[in-house]
Coordinates of C-alpha atoms and ligand atoms in Angstrom, one line a residue:
M1 CA 12.8 -14.3 22.0
G2 CA 14.6 -17.5 21.5
V3 CA 17.7 -18.1 20.4
Q4 CA 18.9 -16.2 17.3
N5 CA 19.4 -18.4 14.2
K6 CA 20.0 -15.5 11.5
E7 CA 20.2 -11.6 11.6
T8 CA 17.3 -9.7 12.7
A9 CA 15.4 -7.1 10.9
L10 CA 13.3 -4.6 12.4
I11 CA 10.3 -3.3 10.2
T12 CA 7.7 -0.6 11.0
G13 CA 4.4 -0.4 9.5
A14 CA 4.4 -4.3 9.5
S15 CA 0.6 -4.6 9.9
S16 CA -0.3 -4.0 6.1
G17 CA 0.7 -3.2 3.0
I18 CA 4.2 -3.0 1.8
G19 CA 5.4 -3.5 5.5
Y20 CA 3.4 -6.5 5.8
E21 CA 4.6 -8.3 2.4
L22 CA 8.3 -7.2 3.2
S23 CA 8.0 -8.7 6.8
K24 CA 6.8 -12.2 5.1
L25 CA 10.0 -12.1 2.6
F26 CA 12.3 -11.6 5.6
A27 CA 10.6 -14.3 7.3
E28 CA 11.0 -16.5 4.2
H29 CA 14.9 -15.9 4.1
R30 CA 14.8 -16.9 7.8
Y31 CA 15.6 -13.4 9.4
N32 CA 14.2 -12.9 12.9
L33 CA 12.0 -9.8 13.0
V34 CA 10.9 -7.1 15.1
L35 CA 7.6 -5.8 13.8
V36 CA 6.4 -2.4 14.6
A37 CA 2.7 -1.1 14.2
R38 CA -0.3 0.2 16.2
N39 CA -2.5 -2.4 15.6
I40 CA -1.3 -5.3 17.8
K41 CA -4.2 -7.8 16.6
R42 CA -2.6 -7.7 13.4
L43 CA 0.8 -7.9 14.3
S44 CA -0.1 -10.9 16.7
E45 CA -1.5 -12.6 13.9
L46 CA 1.5 -12.1 11.4
S47 CA 4.0 -13.0 14.2
K48 CA 2.2 -16.5 14.7
E49 CA 1.9 -17.5 11.3
L50 CA 5.6 -16.3 10.8
I51 CA 6.8 -18.3 13.9
E52 CA 4.8 -21.4 12.8
N53 CA 5.6 -21.1 9.0
F54 CA 9.5 -20.3 9.2
G55 CA 10.7 -21.1 13.0
I56 CA 11.7 -17.7 13.0
C57 CA 11.8 -15.4 16.3
V58 CA 9.6 -12.4 16.1
K59 CA 8.8 -9.6 18.6
I60 CA 6.3 -7.4 18.3
I61 CA 5.9 -3.7 19.4
Q62 CA 3.0 -1.9 19.7
K63 CA 3.9 1.8 19.2
D64 CA 2.3 5.2 17.5
L65 CA 5.4 6.7 15.8
S66 CA 3.1 9.9 15.1
L67 CA 4.5 10.6 18.9
T68 CA 8.2 11.4 18.7
C69 CA 8.9 9.6 21.8
S70 CA 8.2 6.6 20.1
A71 CA 11.2 5.7 18.0
E72 CA 13.4 6.3 21.6
E73 CA 11.2 4.0 23.5
I74 CA 11.5 1.3 20.3
F75 CA 15.2 1.2 20.6
Y76 CA 15.3 1.1 24.4
E77 CA 12.9 -2.1 24.4
V78 CA 15.1 -3.7 21.7
E79 CA 18.2 -3.0 23.5
S80 CA 16.6 -4.3 26.6
S81 CA 15.6 -7.6 24.9
N82 CA 19.4 -8.0 23.9
I83 CA 18.5 -8.0 20.2
Q84 CA 21.0 -6.7 17.7
I85 CA 19.2 -5.1 14.6
D86 CA 21.2 -6.0 11.7
I87 CA 18.7 -4.5 9.2
L88 CA 16.4 -1.5 9.6
V89 CA 13.1 -1.0 7.6
N90 CA 11.4 2.3 7.9
N91 CA 8.3 2.0 6.0
A92 CA 5.5 3.0 8.1
G93 CA 4.2 6.0 6.3
T94 CA 1.2 8.1 5.9
G95 CA -0.5 10.5 3.5
A96 CA -3.2 13.2 3.6
N97 CA -5.3 14.3 0.5
G98 CA -6.7 17.6 0.1
L99 CA -6.2 21.4 -0.2
F100 CA -3.2 22.3 2.5
H101 CA -5.2 25.0 4.0
E102 CA -8.5 22.6 4.7
I103 CA -6.3 20.0 6.3
D104 CA -6.1 20.1 10.1
Y105 CA -2.9 21.1 11.2
K106 CA -2.4 18.3 13.8
K107 CA -2.8 15.7 11.1
D108 CA 0.0 17.4 9.3
I109 CA 1.9 17.4 12.4
E110 CA 1.5 13.9 13.0
M111 CA 2.3 12.7 9.5
I112 CA 5.4 15.0 9.7
N113 CA 6.4 13.4 13.1
L114 CA 5.6 9.6 11.6
N115 CA 7.0 10.4 8.1
I116 CA 10.3 12.3 9.2
A117 CA 11.0 12.6 12.8
S118 CA 10.5 9.0 13.6
L119 CA 12.2 7.8 11.1
T120 CA 15.2 10.1 11.4
I121 CA 15.3 9.0 14.9
L122 CA 15.2 5.3 14.4
T123 CA 18.1 5.7 11.9
K124 CA 20.0 7.7 14.2
L125 CA 20.0 5.3 17.1
F126 CA 20.5 2.1 15.0
S127 CA 23.2 3.1 12.7
K128 CA 25.1 4.5 15.7
K129 CA 25.1 0.8 16.8
M130 CA 25.8 -0.6 13.1
V131 CA 28.7 1.8 12.7
K132 CA 30.4 0.3 15.8
R133 CA 29.9 -2.9 14.2
K134 CA 31.0 -1.7 10.8
K135 CA 28.1 -3.7 9.3
G136 CA 24.2 -3.1 8.8
K137 CA 21.5 -2.0 5.9
I138 CA 18.9 0.3 6.2
L139 CA 16.1 0.6 3.9
N140 CA 13.9 4.0 3.8
V141 CA 10.5 3.9 2.1
A142 CA 10.3 7.3 0.3
S143 CA 8.1 7.7 -3.0
T144 CA 8.1 8.8 -6.5
G145 CA 6.3 11.9 -4.7
S146 CA 9.6 12.7 -3.6
Y147 CA 10.7 14.3 -7.0
Q148 CA 8.2 16.8 -7.3
P149 CA 5.6 19.0 -5.4
G150 CA 2.2 17.8 -4.6
P151 CA -0.3 19.9 -4.6
Y152 CA -3.6 18.1 -3.0
I153 CA -1.2 15.9 -1.0
A154 CA 1.6 18.8 -0.6
V155 CA 2.8 17.8 3.1
Y156 CA 2.9 14.0 2.1
Y157 CA 5.2 14.8 -0.8
A158 CA 7.2 17.0 1.1
T159 CA 7.8 14.5 3.8
K160 CA 9.1 12.0 1.2
A161 CA 11.3 14.9 -0.4
Y162 CA 12.9 14.5 2.8
V163 CA 13.1 11.0 3.2
L164 CA 14.9 10.6 -0.4
S165 CA 17.4 13.5 0.2
F166 CA 18.0 12.6 3.8
S167 CA 18.6 8.8 3.1
E168 CA 20.9 9.8 -0.1
A169 CA 23.1 12.0 2.1
I170 CA 23.3 9.2 4.9
T171 CA 24.0 6.3 1.9
N172 CA 27.2 8.4 1.1
E173 CA 28.1 8.8 5.0
L174 CA 27.6 5.4 5.9
K175 CA 29.2 3.3 3.1
S176 CA 32.5 3.8 4.7
Y177 CA 31.5 2.2 8.0
G178 CA 30.2 -0.9 5.8
I179 CA 26.5 0.2 6.1
S180 CA 24.3 0.4 3.2
V181 CA 21.2 2.6 2.8
T182 CA 18.8 2.1 0.2
T183 CA 15.8 4.2 -0.5
L184 CA 12.3 2.9 -2.1
C185 CA 10.4 5.0 -4.1
P186 CA 7.3 3.2 -4.5
G187 CA 4.6 4.7 -7.1
A188 CA 0.9 4.0 -6.7
T189 CA 0.6 0.5 -4.7
K190 CA -2.4 -1.2 -3.6
T191 CA -2.5 -1.1 0.0
E192 CA -4.5 0.5 2.4
F193 CA -2.5 3.9 2.0
S194 CA -5.0 5.6 -0.4
K195 CA -8.2 4.6 1.8
R196 CA -6.0 6.4 4.7
A197 CA -5.2 9.0 2.8
G198 CA -8.8 10.1 1.6
K199 CA -8.5 9.0 -2.3
A200 CA -9.0 6.8 -4.6
D201 CA -6.2 4.1 -5.9
L202 CA -4.6 4.3 -9.4
K203 CA -6.0 1.8 -11.7
I204 CA -2.3 1.0 -12.6
A205 CA -1.6 0.8 -8.9
M206 CA 1.2 -2.2 -8.7
D207 CA 0.5 -4.9 -5.8
A208 CA 2.2 -4.6 -2.5
K209 CA 4.2 -8.0 -2.9
T210 CA 5.8 -7.0 -6.3
V211 CA 7.0 -3.8 -4.4
A212 CA 8.0 -5.5 -1.6
M213 CA 9.9 -8.1 -3.6
A214 CA 11.7 -5.4 -5.9
A215 CA 13.0 -3.5 -2.3
Y216 CA 14.2 -6.6 -0.8
D217 CA 16.1 -7.4 -3.6
G218 CA 17.5 -4.0 -4.0
L219 CA 18.3 -3.9 -0.3
M220 CA 20.3 -7.2 -0.6
R221 CA 22.4 -5.9 -3.2
N222 CA 23.0 -2.7 -1.6
K223 CA 21.6 -0.7 -4.2
R224 CA 21.1 3.0 -3.3
L225 CA 17.7 3.3 -5.0
V226 CA 14.7 1.0 -5.9
I227 CA 12.1 2.5 -8.2
P228 CA 9.9 -0.6 -8.8
G229 CA 8.2 -0.9 -12.1
W230 CA 8.9 0.7 -15.6
R231 CA 5.9 3.2 -15.2
N232 CA 7.3 4.6 -12.1
K233 CA 10.8 4.7 -13.3
L234 CA 9.5 6.7 -16.3
A235 CA 7.4 9.0 -14.3
V236 CA 10.5 9.9 -12.1
S237 CA 12.7 10.2 -15.5
I238 CA 10.0 12.7 -16.9
S239 CA 9.5 14.7 -13.5
K240 CA 13.4 15.5 -13.9
L241 CA 12.9 16.7 -17.1
F242 CA 10.5 19.7 -16.4
P243 CA 10.4 22.4 -13.4
G244 CA 8.4 22.3 -10.3
N245 CA 5.3 24.3 -11.7
V246 CA 5.2 22.0 -14.6
S247 CA 5.1 18.8 -12.4
A248 CA 2.6 20.3 -9.8
K249 CA 0.0 20.9 -12.2
A250 CA 0.0 17.3 -13.7
V251 CA 0.3 16.2 -9.8
R252 CA -2.8 18.5 -8.9
E253 CA -4.9 16.7 -11.8
I254 CA -4.4 13.5 -10.9
Q255 CA -4.4 13.9 -7.0
Q256 CA -7.6 16.2 -7.0
Q257 CA -9.2 13.6 -9.2
L258 CA -8.5 10.8 -6.9
T259 CA -9.5 12.7 -4.0
E260 CA -12.9 13.5 -5.6
Q261 CA -13.4 10.1 -6.6
A262 CA -13.0 9.3 -3.2
M263 CA -15.5 11.6 -1.6
K264 CA -18.1 10.3 -4.5
E265 CA -17.6 6.7 -3.5
K266 CA -17.9 7.6 0.2
R267 CA -21.6 9.5 -0.5
L268 CA -22.8 6.7 -2.9
G269 CA -21.6 4.0 0.1
Ligands
NAP1 N1 0.7 2.8 -1.4 C1 1.2 3.7 -2.0 O1 0.5 3.9 -3.0 C2 2.2 4.2 -1.5 C3 3.2 5.0 -2.6 C4 4.4 5.6 -2.5 C5 5.2 5.2 -1.2 N2 4.3 4.6 0.1 C6 4.8 4.3 1.2 O2 5.0 3.0 1.6 C7 4.9 3.1 3.2 C8 4.1 1.6 3.5 O3 2.6 2.2 3.0 P1 1.5 1.1 2.5 O4 1.3 1.4 1.2 O5 1.8 -0.2 2.8 O6 0.2 1.8 3.2 P2 -0.5 0.9 4.4 O7 -1.3 -0.1 4.1 O8 -1.6 2.1 4.8 O9 0.5 0.6 5.5 C9 1.0 1.5 6.5 C10 1.7 0.9 7.3 O10 2.5 1.9 8.6 C11 1.6 1.9 9.7 N3 1.4 3.0 10.3 C12 0.4 4.1 10.2 N4 0.7 5.1 10.9 C13 1.5 4.8 12.0 C14 1.7 5.4 13.3 N5 1.2 6.3 13.5 N6 2.4 4.3 14.2 C15 3.1 3.4 13.8 N7 2.8 2.9 12.4 C16 1.9 3.6 11.5 C17 0.3 1.1 9.7 O11 0.1 0.5 10.8 P3 -0.8 1.0 11.9 O12 -2.1 1.5 11.3 O13 -1.0 -0.5 12.5 O14 -0.4 1.1 12.8 C18 0.9 0.5 8.5 O15 1.1 -0.8 9.1 C19 4.7 4.4 3.6 O16 6.1 5.0 3.8 C20 4.1 5.2 2.4 O17 4.2 6.3 2.1 C21 3.0 4.1 -0.3

């Protein structure tokens, strides 16, 4: 990387969806970037575009974060390149729709490694450095699904409940060291997420750019929690009023329908 002109943000899952839009926003605000994902072609294209348009420094790292060794490897690669991470964005995540007993357990474990283990390790390693400097920001991407059980997408919702609980806990701990932790809880968003999870998109899904803008704004204002869009705020408020079994029933209806719709669309080609 060349001479740093400003602070550096590390963004996981930068190759598509919310992470892609966040990368563009950080670049527009002249942050240097470390972009992580598996799809190196997409990362290279994005990096080229951001360097050309904004004159920032971009380092790309191809890693599969469903492998628990990847987080540490990223940390050491960044360290050996003498890059200081001022902002960490743990955005990479994936889901899997369907009945729990029918989903291969290897898929569940990969999801848990990506959504929970890698996020935790990256947060641990980079927050230690931030604590020493008494400065830093962390954005962790959870979901509106963090607030209730999710039949037909059970493991994913459970991973996001972890992200919310973990992030709110360290928001409290890290505040006294000058570090802000923001948790983003998007609801349905038009990205590649649904297709990868094996479900159809909700018609009312928000666009990724709007979600990324709300996240960026909340992060810069040191907000503890960002729930983008009025519908998602309302859904979270309502889910808090009901016991888990009632929320579970409503979630199942939606998730089962979206899963079946995706299967039907696949059959029709
Ligand atoms: N879209 C929604 O409806 C929704 C709702 C609530 C929360 N979220 C959360 O928002 C975050 C971003 O998702 P998105 O909606 O933008 O979905 P997306 O378009 O599928 O993007 C996911 C990103 O994560 C990366 N990724 C996936 N598996 C990975 C792995 N094993 N190792 C490294 N990177 C990996 C992908 O890149 P590669 O494939 O190149 O690795 C991609 O850049 C996720 O945490 C998701 O859970 C999404």
